[in-house]
Coordinates of C-alpha atoms in Angstrom, one line a residue:
Chain A
A174 CA -2.1 -15.3 6.7
Q175 CA 0.5 -13.8 4.5
T176 CA 3.7 -12.2 5.6
V177 CA 6.1 -10.0 3.7
T178 CA 9.7 -9.4 4.8
Q179 CA 12.1 -6.8 3.6
S180 CA 15.4 -7.5 5.3
Q181 CA 17.2 -4.3 4.3
P182 CA 16.0 -1.2 6.3
E183 CA 18.2 1.2 4.3
M184 CA 20.4 1.2 1.2
S185 CA 22.4 3.8 -0.5
V186 CA 23.6 3.8 -4.1
Q187 CA 25.6 6.2 -6.3
E188 CA 23.8 7.9 -9.1
A189 CA 23.8 5.8 -12.3
E190 CA 24.7 2.7 -10.4
T191 CA 22.4 -0.4 -9.8
V192 CA 20.8 -1.4 -6.5
T193 CA 18.8 -4.5 -5.7
L194 CA 16.2 -4.6 -2.9
S195 CA 15.2 -7.9 -1.4
C196 CA 11.7 -9.2 -0.5
T197 CA 10.5 -12.5 0.7
Y198 CA 7.0 -13.6 1.5
D199 CA 5.2 -16.5 3.1
T200 CA 1.9 -17.8 1.7
S201 CA 0.0 -21.0 1.1
E202 CA -1.7 -19.5 -1.9
N203 CA -0.8 -20.6 -5.4
N204 CA -2.3 -17.6 -7.3
Y205 CA -1.4 -14.1 -6.1
Y206 CA 0.1 -10.8 -7.2
L207 CA 3.2 -9.0 -6.0
F208 CA 3.9 -5.3 -6.2
W209 CA 6.7 -2.8 -5.5
Y210 CA 5.5 0.6 -4.4
K211 CA 7.6 3.7 -4.0
Q212 CA 6.9 6.4 -1.4
P213 CA 8.9 9.6 -1.7
P214 CA 8.9 12.2 1.0
S215 CA 5.6 13.6 -0.4
R216 CA 3.9 10.5 1.1
Q217 CA 2.3 9.5 -2.2
M218 CA 2.5 5.8 -2.8
I219 CA 3.4 5.2 -6.4
L220 CA 3.2 1.8 -8.1
V221 CA 6.6 0.8 -9.5
I222 CA 6.0 -2.6 -10.9
R223 CA 3.7 -5.6 -10.5
Q224 CA 4.0 -9.4 -11.1
E225 CA 1.4 -12.1 -11.5
A226 CA 2.5 -15.3 -9.8
Y227 CA 1.3 -17.4 -12.7
K228 CA 3.7 -15.7 -15.1
Q229 CA 7.2 -17.1 -15.2
Q230 CA 8.6 -14.1 -17.1
N231 CA 10.0 -11.4 -14.8
A232 CA 8.3 -8.0 -15.1
T233 CA 10.2 -4.9 -16.3
E234 CA 9.3 -1.3 -16.4
N235 CA 12.0 0.9 -17.9
R236 CA 14.8 1.0 -15.3
F237 CA 13.0 -1.2 -12.9
S238 CA 12.9 -5.0 -13.1
V239 CA 12.2 -7.9 -10.7
N240 CA 13.6 -11.3 -10.1
F241 CA 10.6 -13.4 -9.2
Q242 CA 11.5 -16.8 -7.7
K243 CA 8.2 -18.5 -6.9
A244 CA 9.6 -21.6 -5.3
A245 CA 11.8 -19.6 -3.1
K246 CA 9.0 -17.0 -2.4
S247 CA 11.4 -14.2 -3.3
F248 CA 10.6 -11.0 -5.2
S249 CA 13.6 -8.7 -5.5
L250 CA 13.6 -5.3 -7.2
K251 CA 16.5 -4.0 -9.3
I252 CA 16.8 -0.3 -10.0
S253 CA 19.3 0.3 -12.9
D254 CA 20.9 3.6 -13.7
S255 CA 19.8 5.1 -10.4
Q256 CA 18.6 8.7 -10.4
L257 CA 18.3 11.2 -7.6
G258 CA 14.5 11.0 -8.0
D259 CA 14.6 7.4 -7.0
T260 CA 15.3 8.4 -3.4
A261 CA 12.3 7.1 -1.5
M262 CA 10.9 4.3 0.7
Y263 CA 10.2 1.2 -1.3
F264 CA 7.5 -1.3 -0.2
C265 CA 7.0 -4.8 -1.4
A266 CA 3.4 -5.9 -1.2
F267 CA 1.4 -9.1 -1.6
M268 CA -2.2 -9.6 -2.8
K269 CA -3.9 -13.0 -3.1
H270 CA -6.1 -13.7 -6.1
V271 CA -9.8 -13.9 -5.4
R272 CA -11.7 -15.6 -8.3
E273 CA -15.3 -14.5 -7.6
A274 CA -14.8 -11.2 -5.9
A275 CA -12.8 -8.3 -7.1
G276 CA -9.9 -6.7 -5.3
N277 CA -8.3 -7.6 -2.0
K278 CA -6.2 -6.1 0.7
L279 CA -2.4 -5.6 0.3
T280 CA 0.0 -7.0 2.8
F281 CA 3.1 -4.9 3.0
G282 CA 6.7 -5.4 4.0
G283 CA 8.4 -3.1 6.4
G284 CA 10.0 -1.0 3.7
T285 CA 13.5 -0.2 2.5
R286 CA 14.8 3.3 2.4
V287 CA 16.8 4.0 -0.7
L288 CA 19.1 7.0 -0.9
V289 CA 20.6 7.9 -4.2
K290 CA 23.8 9.9 -3.8
P291 CA 25.1 12.3 -6.5
Chain B
G832 CA -8.9 15.2 -10.7
A833 CA -7.3 12.1 -12.1
G834 CA -6.0 10.6 -8.8
V835 CA -7.2 9.7 -5.4
S836 CA -7.6 12.7 -3.2
Q837 CA -7.7 12.9 0.6
S838 CA -8.6 15.6 3.1
P839 CA -7.4 17.1 5.2
S840 CA -3.7 16.7 4.5
N841 CA -2.8 17.2 8.1
K842 CA -4.9 17.0 11.2
V843 CA -3.9 17.8 14.8
T844 CA -6.4 17.0 17.5
E845 CA -6.6 16.6 21.2
K846 CA -6.9 13.2 22.9
G847 CA -10.5 12.2 23.3
K848 CA -11.8 14.2 20.3
D849 CA -13.5 12.6 17.3
V850 CA -12.0 13.1 13.8
E851 CA -13.2 12.4 10.3
L852 CA -10.9 11.7 7.4
R853 CA -12.2 11.9 3.8
C854 CA -11.2 10.0 0.6
D855 CA -12.3 10.7 -2.9
P856 CA -11.5 7.7 -5.1
I857 CA -10.6 7.7 -8.8
S858 CA -13.8 8.1 -10.8
G859 CA -15.1 4.7 -11.9
H860 CA -13.2 2.7 -9.3
T861 CA -15.6 0.4 -7.4
A862 CA -13.1 -0.8 -4.7
L863 CA -11.8 1.5 -2.0
Y864 CA -9.3 0.7 0.8
W865 CA -8.1 2.4 3.9
Y866 CA -4.6 1.7 5.4
R867 CA -2.7 3.1 8.3
Q868 CA 1.0 3.8 8.3
S869 CA 2.7 4.2 11.7
L870 CA 6.2 4.0 12.9
G871 CA 5.6 1.1 15.1
Q872 CA 3.3 -1.0 13.0
G873 CA 4.3 -0.2 9.4
L874 CA 1.5 -0.3 6.8
E875 CA -1.7 -2.0 8.0
F876 CA -4.9 -2.7 6.2
L877 CA -8.0 -1.2 7.9
I878 CA -11.1 -1.7 5.8
Y879 CA -12.2 -2.4 2.2
F880 CA -15.3 -1.5 0.3
Q881 CA -16.3 -3.2 -2.9
G882 CA -19.4 -2.0 -4.8
N883 CA -22.5 -2.8 -2.8
S884 CA -21.1 -5.7 -0.9
A885 CA -20.6 -5.6 2.9
P886 CA -17.3 -4.0 3.7
D887 CA -14.4 -6.1 5.0
K888 CA -13.7 -4.5 8.4
S889 CA -11.2 -7.1 9.5
G890 CA -8.4 -4.7 9.9
L891 CA -10.1 -2.1 12.1
P892 CA -8.1 -2.0 15.4
S893 CA -11.0 -1.2 17.7
D894 CA -14.6 -0.2 17.8
R895 CA -13.6 3.5 18.0
F896 CA -12.8 3.2 14.2
S897 CA -15.6 3.1 11.6
A898 CA -15.9 4.0 8.0
E899 CA -18.6 4.5 5.5
R900 CA -18.8 4.9 1.8
T901 CA -21.7 7.0 0.5
G902 CA -23.1 6.5 -3.0
G903 CA -20.4 4.1 -3.9
S904 CA -17.9 7.0 -4.1
V905 CA -16.6 9.2 -1.3
S906 CA -15.5 7.5 1.9
T907 CA -15.2 8.8 5.4
L908 CA -13.0 7.2 8.1
T909 CA -14.1 8.2 11.6
I910 CA -12.1 7.8 14.7
Q911 CA -13.9 8.4 18.0
R912 CA -12.3 9.4 21.3
T913 CA -8.8 9.6 19.7
Q914 CA -5.8 8.2 21.5
Q915 CA -2.2 9.1 21.1
E916 CA -1.5 5.7 19.5
D917 CA -3.9 6.7 16.7
S918 CA -1.3 9.1 15.5
A919 CA -0.3 7.9 12.0
V920 CA -0.7 8.6 8.3
Y921 CA -4.0 7.3 7.0
L922 CA -3.8 6.3 3.4
C923 CA -6.7 5.7 1.0
A924 CA -6.5 3.6 -2.2
S925 CA -8.9 2.7 -4.9
S926 CA -9.0 0.2 -7.7
L927 CA -11.2 -0.8 -10.6
G928 CA -12.5 -3.9 -8.7
L929 CA -11.6 -6.3 -11.5
A930 CA -12.5 -9.9 -11.1
G931 CA -11.7 -13.2 -12.9
G932 CA -7.9 -13.1 -12.8
S933 CA -7.0 -9.6 -13.7
T934 CA -4.5 -7.7 -11.6
D935 CA -6.5 -5.2 -9.6
T936 CA -3.9 -2.5 -9.0
Q937 CA -4.5 -0.1 -6.1
Y938 CA -3.8 3.6 -6.6
F939 CA -3.1 5.6 -3.5
G940 CA -3.9 9.1 -2.3
P941 CA -1.4 11.4 -0.5
G942 CA -2.7 10.4 2.9
T943 CA -3.8 12.3 6.0
R944 CA -1.3 12.8 8.8
L945 CA -3.1 12.6 12.1
T946 CA -1.4 13.8 15.2
V947 CA -3.2 13.3 18.5
L948 CA -1.8 15.4 21.3

């Protein structure tokens, strides 16, 4: 079974500054996918960024980037130039790759609450 | 609509009553998932439907929970004889159901907040 750990329950950052959220996971799988989801007070889970484990290059999406360290089983999220709208819960999630079937369940970490201060 | 929709948005019920929660996935998505988000347990997988295959029910916490997906589209999660510990936000997600190495991203609905008094 997979486990995902987010060790920072809460973080605050000044607007325009950079914040990094940590995520570690435990798995015996070699092929898998990692995700960061954002959940604002509206409850809607929004995909921020995703990473395929077979890709060495770190994924980036505008102000969001990851530092994927496969050997260390670490998948941190960096938010650059933080904006007030980035205030939300952030969840790291793991999904193993299934060759024949499509789709699989996500295993989530406990979440990190990010507060961007003006 | 373009996204996953869920109804009702909020549901308050009395202990012992049955409730039904509905999920409309994104059109064309063959995979559908239910998750539960509670203060004590975080985000937990409940059940997964993929096309015409038998659903993966491995996350359902008890036999009071059941779900069906009619016509490969709309899904209903039913909780019988609700208990206070069932109070949570129930999230539905759907995905394209891609196979063969593609990332199968799940897109979430806004959730249903269930409160059992």
